XYZ file of N, CA and C in Angstrom:
255
model
N 189.518 126.298 25.162
C 189.798 124.932 24.758
C 191.310 124.743 24.650
N 191.731 123.546 24.908
C 193.135 123.197 24.744
C 193.430 123.127 23.242
N 194.639 123.522 22.829
C 194.975 123.476 21.403
C 194.744 122.101 20.753
N 194.992 121.029 21.489
C 194.762 119.695 20.921
C 193.268 119.453 20.671
N 192.408 120.015 21.519
C 190.964 119.888 21.308
C 190.535 120.654 20.058
N 191.134 121.813 19.847
C 190.814 122.608 18.659
C 191.235 121.848 17.406
N 192.461 121.318 17.416
C 192.941 120.562 16.252
C 192.093 119.314 16.015
N 191.691 118.641 17.089
C 190.843 117.454 16.941
C 189.488 117.824 16.350
N 188.919 118.948 16.796
C 187.630 119.396 16.259
C 187.756 119.719 14.775
N 188.878 120.312 14.385
C 189.102 120.601 12.967
C 189.213 119.303 12.169
N 189.970 118.337 12.699
C 190.135 117.056 11.995
C 188.808 116.323 11.867
N 187.964 116.438 12.886
C 186.638 115.795 12.832
C 185.804 116.361 11.681
N 186.066 117.603 11.301
C 185.348 118.231 10.187
C 186.104 118.068 8.873
N 187.225 117.334 8.922
C 187.965 117.037 7.700
C 188.937 118.108 7.256
N 189.341 118.985 8.172
C 190.267 120.060 7.825
C 191.478 119.978 8.751
N 192.662 119.964 8.169
C 193.888 119.969 8.963
C 194.401 121.402 9.076
N 195.223 121.671 10.082
C 195.818 123.008 10.164
C 196.601 123.386 8.906
N 197.260 122.406 8.288
C 198.011 122.672 7.060
C 197.068 123.073 5.924
N 195.952 122.369 5.799
C 194.978 122.711 4.757
C 194.400 124.097 4.992
N 194.158 124.433 6.249
C 193.639 125.771 6.573
C 194.663 126.841 6.219
N 195.928 126.581 6.526
C 196.984 127.535 6.175
C 197.029 127.759 4.670
N 196.928 126.683 3.900
C 196.915 126.800 2.436
C 195.711 127.603 1.963
N 194.551 127.322 2.558
C 193.319 128.029 2.170
C 193.433 129.526 2.418
N 194.020 129.900 3.555
C 194.094 131.312 3.932
C 195.347 132.014 3.420
N 196.263 131.245 2.831
C 197.481 131.839 2.293
C 198.446 132.312 3.362
N 198.516 131.553 4.450
C 199.444 131.892 5.528
C 200.342 130.689 5.797
N 201.378 130.902 6.585
C 202.300 129.818 6.928
C 201.647 128.858 7.921
N 202.074 127.611 7.860
C 201.574 126.616 8.812
C 201.828 127.065 10.242
N 202.988 127.665 10.471
C 203.340 128.096 11.822
C 202.395 129.180 12.331
N 201.883 130.006 11.435
C 200.938 131.051 11.840
C 199.657 130.430 12.372
N 199.129 129.443 11.673
C 197.919 128.750 12.125
C 198.192 128.058 13.458
N 199.343 127.420 13.575
C 199.709 126.730 14.811
C 199.782 127.698 15.988
N 200.357 128.871 15.767
C 200.474 129.872 16.828
C 199.113 130.412 17.236
N 198.217 130.574 16.291
C 196.869 131.048 16.613
C 196.125 129.975 17.399
N 196.220 128.735 16.973
C 195.542 127.647 17.677
C 196.031 127.557 19.121
N 197.336 127.712 19.320
C 197.908 127.588 20.666
C 197.696 128.831 21.517
N 197.274 129.932 20.885
C 197.048 131.162 21.638
C 198.270 132.043 21.756
N 199.373 131.663 21.109
C 200.584 132.481 21.167
C 200.501 133.680 20.239
N 199.588 133.633 19.282
C 199.398 134.721 18.334
C 197.896 134.922 18.150
N 197.522 136.129 17.733
C 196.110 136.442 17.557
C 195.865 136.876 16.110
N 194.890 136.252 15.489
C 194.433 136.644 14.163
C 192.928 136.431 14.126
N 192.191 137.511 14.045
C 190.731 137.416 14.018
C 190.267 136.615 12.808
N 190.957 136.776 11.686
C 190.564 136.068 10.463
C 190.744 134.560 10.620
N 191.876 134.131 11.162
C 192.128 132.698 11.329
C 191.205 132.126 12.393
N 191.053 132.838 13.514
C 190.155 132.356 14.568
C 188.727 132.221 14.057
N 188.285 133.192 13.289
C 186.929 133.168 12.759
C 186.726 131.977 11.826
N 187.727 131.710 11.002
C 187.617 130.581 10.063
C 187.599 129.251 10.819
N 188.420 129.136 11.867
C 188.421 127.911 12.672
C 187.063 127.736 13.349
N 186.498 128.838 13.838
C 185.169 128.770 14.459
C 184.128 128.317 13.442
N 184.201 128.826 12.221
C 183.269 128.410 11.162
C 183.400 126.913 10.877
N 184.632 126.439 10.825
C 184.880 125.028 10.513
C 184.355 124.123 11.621
N 184.674 124.457 12.866
C 184.366 123.563 13.986
C 182.950 123.698 14.516
N 182.349 124.860 14.316
C 181.016 125.094 14.868
C 181.036 125.637 16.284
N 182.229 125.819 16.858
C 182.359 126.435 18.181
C 182.525 127.938 18.010
N 182.177 128.680 19.052
C 182.390 130.127 18.983
C 183.851 130.441 19.288
N 184.292 131.595 18.828
C 185.652 132.047 19.119
C 185.838 132.161 20.629
N 184.826 132.684 21.323
C 184.912 132.830 22.783
C 185.042 131.489 23.484
N 184.406 130.453 22.963
C 184.496 129.127 23.579
C 185.883 128.525 23.392
N 186.509 128.798 22.262
C 187.818 128.220 21.996
C 188.959 128.993 22.636
N 188.838 130.313 22.664
C 189.878 131.162 23.251
C 189.231 132.118 24.253
N 188.826 131.620 25.421
C 188.098 132.475 26.370
C 188.916 133.642 26.901
N 190.222 133.515 26.955
C 191.031 134.610 27.491
C 191.202 135.743 26.490
N 190.741 135.562 25.256
C 190.885 136.599 24.242
C 190.126 137.862 24.629
N 188.976 137.694 25.296
C 188.189 138.858 25.689
C 188.515 139.339 27.093
N 189.219 138.524 27.859
C 189.616 138.887 29.213
C 191.105 138.669 29.402
N 191.928 139.499 28.757
C 193.363 139.286 28.921
C 193.764 139.516 30.370
N 194.734 138.745 30.856
C 195.128 138.911 32.242
C 195.720 140.295 32.482
N 195.394 140.855 33.590
C 195.907 142.167 33.937
C 197.313 142.028 34.498
N 198.208 142.856 34.028
C 199.576 142.829 34.518
C 199.778 143.848 35.630
N 198.755 144.611 35.916
C 198.852 145.633 36.950
C 198.231 145.136 38.244
N 198.825 145.554 39.352
C 198.272 145.226 40.664
C 197.246 146.278 41.041
N 196.271 145.852 41.817
C 195.273 146.793 42.311
C 195.904 147.659 43.394
N 195.406 148.868 43.529
C 195.939 149.803 44.513
C 195.918 149.204 45.917
N 194.828 148.491 46.236
C 194.711 147.902 47.570
C 195.812 146.873 47.827
N 196.163 146.119 46.790
C 197.209 145.114 46.919
C 198.552 145.770 47.183
N 198.855 146.820 46.440
C 200.132 147.522 46.610
C 200.212 148.136 48.004
N 199.131 148.776 48.440
C 199.141 149.406 49.765
C 199.284 148.361 50.869
N 198.641 147.221 50.730
C 198.762 146.151 51.723
C 200.193 145.611 51.755
N 200.819 145.501 50.600
C 202.206 145.029 50.541
C 203.131 146.027 51.231
N 202.863 147.303 51.050
C 203.697 148.324 51.694
C 203.564 148.271 53.204
N 202.371 147.935 53.678
C 202.137 147.842 55.129
C 202.669 146.526 55.674
N 203.017 145.595 54.796
C 203.541 144.320 55.242
C 202.488 143.254 55.441
N 201.287 143.489 54.942
C 200.192 142.518 55.060
C 199.952 141.870 53.713
N 199.597 140.593 53.738
C 199.231 139.968 52.464
C 197.899 140.517 51.958
N 197.749 140.555 50.673
C 196.514 141.112 50.080
C 195.357 140.188 50.231
């Protein structure tokens, strides 16, 4: 989900990111970073999921499938031969 959709879902349930930060005893910026996906906190994500009724996987699908920074062997070998992968 887009961060604005997450915040809208929270507001629909009557909870603002600031109120959530106060409830959990964390900084507003921490909640904002988790919502945007720039930071990971299982506790904050779980609480947002409880509030909104969406699953953590539905809101942050890349959390379970982080992008791979490594190239596959076949890609590297094709690049060495001068062929596109």
